[in-house]
Amino acid sequence: MEKMQILFPEPQLARLRQAAKVMDRPVSELVRAAVDAWLAANAPAPRQVREAPPVYGLGDIQTDAATLRERAWEDRAEL
C-alpha cells in the first residue's frame, strides 16, 4: 500500500469521521471503499491487447520501382 494525502473541507471530513465512528471502521477504509465504488461505476474498461497480425515473407520484388504501380494494378485494368 502507498501513502497519500487528501485534503477534505472540514464539514465533509467531520461527516466522514462520524460515519467511520458509527461503522467502527477507520476513515481510510471508508475512503478506499468509496474510491473502489467510484472506479467500478466510472472507470473505463481496460484496453485489450490484440495479438500482432502474422508477418509473411513473400520474397524479393521482381520488378523495378518505376513500373511497380502499373504491375500492381494490371489485373484491375481488365475489369
Short mmCIF file of N, CA and C in Angstrom, two decimals:
data_model
loop_
_atom_site.label_atom_id
_atom_site.label_comp_id
_atom_site.label_asym_id
_atom_site.label_seq_id
_atom_site.Cartn_x
_atom_site.Cartn_y
_atom_site.Cartn_z
N MET A 1 0.85 -1.17 0.00
CA MET A 1 0.00 0.00 0.00
C MET A 1 0.89 1.23 0.00
N GLU A 2 0.40 2.28 -0.61
CA GLU A 2 1.15 3.53 -0.70
C GLU A 2 0.40 4.62 0.03
N LYS A 3 1.14 5.46 0.72
CA LYS A 3 0.54 6.55 1.49
C LYS A 3 0.22 7.72 0.58
N MET A 4 -0.94 8.39 0.85
CA MET A 4 -1.37 9.52 0.04
C MET A 4 -2.06 10.54 0.95
N GLN A 5 -1.85 11.81 0.65
CA GLN A 5 -2.51 12.85 1.43
C GLN A 5 -3.67 13.41 0.62
N ILE A 6 -4.86 13.47 1.24
CA ILE A 6 -6.05 14.02 0.61
C ILE A 6 -6.60 15.10 1.51
N LEU A 7 -6.88 16.26 0.94
CA LEU A 7 -7.43 17.36 1.72
C LEU A 7 -8.95 17.41 1.53
N PHE A 8 -9.68 17.41 2.67
CA PHE A 8 -11.13 17.48 2.66
C PHE A 8 -11.58 18.78 3.29
N PRO A 9 -12.68 19.37 2.82
CA PRO A 9 -13.26 20.50 3.55
C PRO A 9 -13.72 20.01 4.93
N GLU A 10 -13.64 20.85 5.90
CA GLU A 10 -13.93 20.45 7.29
C GLU A 10 -15.32 19.82 7.45
N PRO A 11 -16.38 20.37 6.86
CA PRO A 11 -17.69 19.72 7.03
C PRO A 11 -17.72 18.29 6.47
N GLN A 12 -17.08 18.09 5.33
CA GLN A 12 -17.04 16.76 4.72
C GLN A 12 -16.22 15.81 5.58
N LEU A 13 -15.11 16.27 6.09
CA LEU A 13 -14.26 15.43 6.94
C LEU A 13 -14.99 15.07 8.24
N ALA A 14 -15.74 16.02 8.81
CA ALA A 14 -16.50 15.73 10.03
C ALA A 14 -17.53 14.63 9.77
N ARG A 15 -18.22 14.72 8.63
CA ARG A 15 -19.20 13.69 8.29
C ARG A 15 -18.53 12.34 8.08
N LEU A 16 -17.38 12.35 7.44
CA LEU A 16 -16.65 11.12 7.19
C LEU A 16 -16.19 10.49 8.50
N ARG A 17 -15.67 11.30 9.39
CA ARG A 17 -15.23 10.78 10.70
C ARG A 17 -16.41 10.23 11.50
N GLN A 18 -17.55 10.91 11.42
CA GLN A 18 -18.73 10.44 12.14
C GLN A 18 -19.19 9.10 11.58
N ALA A 19 -19.19 8.97 10.25
CA ALA A 19 -19.59 7.70 9.63
C ALA A 19 -18.62 6.59 10.03
N ALA A 20 -17.33 6.89 10.07
CA ALA A 20 -16.34 5.89 10.46
C ALA A 20 -16.55 5.46 11.90
N LYS A 21 -16.89 6.41 12.75
CA LYS A 21 -17.12 6.09 14.17
C LYS A 21 -18.36 5.21 14.33
N VAL A 22 -19.43 5.55 13.63
CA VAL A 22 -20.67 4.78 13.72
C VAL A 22 -20.46 3.36 13.19
N MET A 23 -19.68 3.24 12.11
CA MET A 23 -19.45 1.94 11.49
C MET A 23 -18.29 1.19 12.14
N ASP A 24 -17.63 1.83 13.08
CA ASP A 24 -16.46 1.25 13.75
C ASP A 24 -15.40 0.80 12.74
N ARG A 25 -15.12 1.69 11.82
CA ARG A 25 -14.12 1.45 10.76
C ARG A 25 -13.19 2.65 10.68
N PRO A 26 -11.97 2.45 10.23
CA PRO A 26 -11.08 3.59 10.02
C PRO A 26 -11.55 4.45 8.84
N VAL A 27 -11.27 5.73 8.91
CA VAL A 27 -11.62 6.64 7.82
C VAL A 27 -10.98 6.17 6.52
N SER A 28 -9.75 5.71 6.59
CA SER A 28 -9.05 5.27 5.37
C SER A 28 -9.79 4.13 4.69
N GLU A 29 -10.38 3.23 5.45
CA GLU A 29 -11.12 2.11 4.87
C GLU A 29 -12.36 2.61 4.14
N LEU A 30 -13.04 3.60 4.71
CA LEU A 30 -14.21 4.16 4.05
C LEU A 30 -13.82 4.88 2.77
N VAL A 31 -12.71 5.58 2.80
CA VAL A 31 -12.25 6.29 1.60
C VAL A 31 -11.89 5.28 0.51
N ARG A 32 -11.17 4.23 0.86
CA ARG A 32 -10.82 3.21 -0.14
C ARG A 32 -12.07 2.55 -0.71
N ALA A 33 -13.06 2.27 0.12
CA ALA A 33 -14.31 1.66 -0.36
C ALA A 33 -15.04 2.61 -1.30
N ALA A 34 -15.04 3.90 -0.98
CA ALA A 34 -15.70 4.88 -1.85
C ALA A 34 -14.98 4.98 -3.19
N VAL A 35 -13.66 4.95 -3.17
CA VAL A 35 -12.89 5.01 -4.42
C VAL A 35 -13.15 3.75 -5.24
N ASP A 36 -13.18 2.59 -4.61
CA ASP A 36 -13.48 1.35 -5.33
C ASP A 36 -14.85 1.40 -5.98
N ALA A 37 -15.84 1.91 -5.26
CA ALA A 37 -17.20 2.01 -5.81
C ALA A 37 -17.24 2.98 -6.99
N TRP A 38 -16.53 4.10 -6.87
CA TRP A 38 -16.50 5.07 -7.97
C TRP A 38 -15.82 4.48 -9.20
N LEU A 39 -14.70 3.81 -8.98
CA LEU A 39 -13.97 3.21 -10.10
C LEU A 39 -14.81 2.14 -10.80
N ALA A 40 -15.53 1.34 -10.03
CA ALA A 40 -16.37 0.30 -10.61
C ALA A 40 -17.47 0.90 -11.49
N ALA A 41 -17.96 2.07 -11.11
CA ALA A 41 -19.06 2.70 -11.84
C ALA A 41 -18.60 3.61 -12.97
N ASN A 42 -17.38 4.16 -12.89
CA ASN A 42 -16.99 5.21 -13.82
C ASN A 42 -15.72 4.98 -14.63
N ALA A 43 -14.87 4.12 -14.17
CA ALA A 43 -13.59 3.95 -14.87
C ALA A 43 -13.78 3.21 -16.18
N PRO A 44 -13.05 3.61 -17.21
CA PRO A 44 -13.16 2.89 -18.48
C PRO A 44 -12.60 1.48 -18.35
N ALA A 45 -13.13 0.59 -19.16
CA ALA A 45 -12.65 -0.79 -19.14
C ALA A 45 -11.20 -0.83 -19.61
N PRO A 46 -10.41 -1.73 -19.05
CA PRO A 46 -9.02 -1.81 -19.51
C PRO A 46 -8.95 -2.20 -20.98
N ARG A 47 -7.97 -1.64 -21.66
CA ARG A 47 -7.79 -1.95 -23.08
C ARG A 47 -7.31 -3.37 -23.25
N GLN A 48 -7.87 -4.03 -24.24
CA GLN A 48 -7.45 -5.39 -24.53
C GLN A 48 -6.29 -5.33 -25.52
N VAL A 49 -5.28 -6.08 -25.22
CA VAL A 49 -4.13 -6.13 -26.11
C VAL A 49 -4.41 -7.17 -27.17
N ARG A 50 -4.33 -6.75 -28.41
CA ARG A 50 -4.60 -7.67 -29.51
C ARG A 50 -3.31 -8.34 -29.95
N GLU A 51 -3.47 -9.53 -30.41
CA GLU A 51 -2.33 -10.28 -30.92
C GLU A 51 -1.85 -9.62 -32.21
N ALA A 52 -0.55 -9.57 -32.39
CA ALA A 52 0.01 -8.97 -33.60
C ALA A 52 -0.38 -9.80 -34.82
N PRO A 53 -0.66 -9.11 -35.94
CA PRO A 53 -1.01 -9.86 -37.15
C PRO A 53 0.19 -10.67 -37.64
N PRO A 54 -0.07 -11.74 -38.35
CA PRO A 54 1.05 -12.56 -38.85
C PRO A 54 1.85 -11.79 -39.89
N VAL A 55 3.11 -12.11 -39.98
CA VAL A 55 4.00 -11.49 -40.96
C VAL A 55 4.47 -12.59 -41.90
N TYR A 56 4.36 -12.31 -43.19
CA TYR A 56 4.74 -13.29 -44.19
C TYR A 56 5.92 -12.77 -45.01
N GLY A 57 6.85 -13.63 -45.32
CA GLY A 57 7.93 -13.28 -46.22
C GLY A 57 7.57 -13.79 -47.61
N LEU A 58 7.42 -12.88 -48.56
CA LEU A 58 7.00 -13.27 -49.90
C LEU A 58 8.13 -13.16 -50.92
N GLY A 59 9.33 -12.98 -50.46
CA GLY A 59 10.46 -12.93 -51.37
C GLY A 59 10.73 -11.53 -51.89
N ASP A 60 11.66 -11.45 -52.82
CA ASP A 60 12.05 -10.17 -53.40
C ASP A 60 11.02 -9.71 -54.43
N ILE A 61 10.93 -8.40 -54.63
CA ILE A 61 10.08 -7.82 -55.66
C ILE A 61 10.76 -8.06 -57.00
N GLN A 62 10.02 -8.55 -57.97
CA GLN A 62 10.59 -8.95 -59.24
C GLN A 62 10.50 -7.87 -60.32
N THR A 63 10.11 -6.66 -59.95
CA THR A 63 10.03 -5.58 -60.93
C THR A 63 10.68 -4.33 -60.36
N ASP A 64 11.05 -3.42 -61.23
CA ASP A 64 11.71 -2.19 -60.76
C ASP A 64 10.67 -1.21 -60.23
N ALA A 65 11.13 -0.22 -59.46
CA ALA A 65 10.24 0.73 -58.80
C ALA A 65 9.43 1.55 -59.80
N ALA A 66 9.99 1.84 -60.95
CA ALA A 66 9.30 2.68 -61.94
C ALA A 66 8.02 2.03 -62.46
N THR A 67 7.98 0.71 -62.59
CA THR A 67 6.80 0.04 -63.14
C THR A 67 5.99 -0.72 -62.08
N LEU A 68 6.37 -0.56 -60.83
CA LEU A 68 5.70 -1.31 -59.76
C LEU A 68 4.21 -1.00 -59.67
N ARG A 69 3.82 0.27 -59.73
CA ARG A 69 2.41 0.64 -59.62
C ARG A 69 1.61 0.05 -60.78
N GLU A 70 2.15 0.15 -61.98
CA GLU A 70 1.46 -0.41 -63.14
C GLU A 70 1.26 -1.91 -62.98
N ARG A 71 2.27 -2.60 -62.54
CA ARG A 71 2.18 -4.06 -62.36
C ARG A 71 1.15 -4.42 -61.28
N ALA A 72 1.11 -3.62 -60.20
CA ALA A 72 0.20 -3.90 -59.10
C ALA A 72 -1.25 -3.79 -59.53
N TRP A 73 -1.53 -2.88 -60.49
CA TRP A 73 -2.91 -2.63 -60.91
C TRP A 73 -3.25 -3.29 -62.24
N GLU A 74 -2.38 -4.10 -62.81
CA GLU A 74 -2.64 -4.73 -64.10
C GLU A 74 -3.95 -5.52 -64.12
N ASP A 75 -4.19 -6.32 -63.10
CA ASP A 75 -5.40 -7.14 -63.09
C ASP A 75 -6.66 -6.31 -62.97
N ARG A 76 -6.57 -5.09 -62.43
CA ARG A 76 -7.75 -4.21 -62.29
C ARG A 76 -8.12 -3.58 -63.62
N ALA A 77 -7.14 -3.37 -64.48
CA ALA A 77 -7.41 -2.72 -65.76
C ALA A 77 -8.32 -3.57 -66.63
N GLU A 78 -8.32 -4.86 -66.42
CA GLU A 78 -9.12 -5.76 -67.24
C GLU A 78 -10.60 -5.75 -66.86
N LEU A 79 -10.94 -5.18 -65.70
CA LEU A 79 -12.33 -5.16 -65.25
C LEU A 79 -13.11 -4.17 -65.97
#
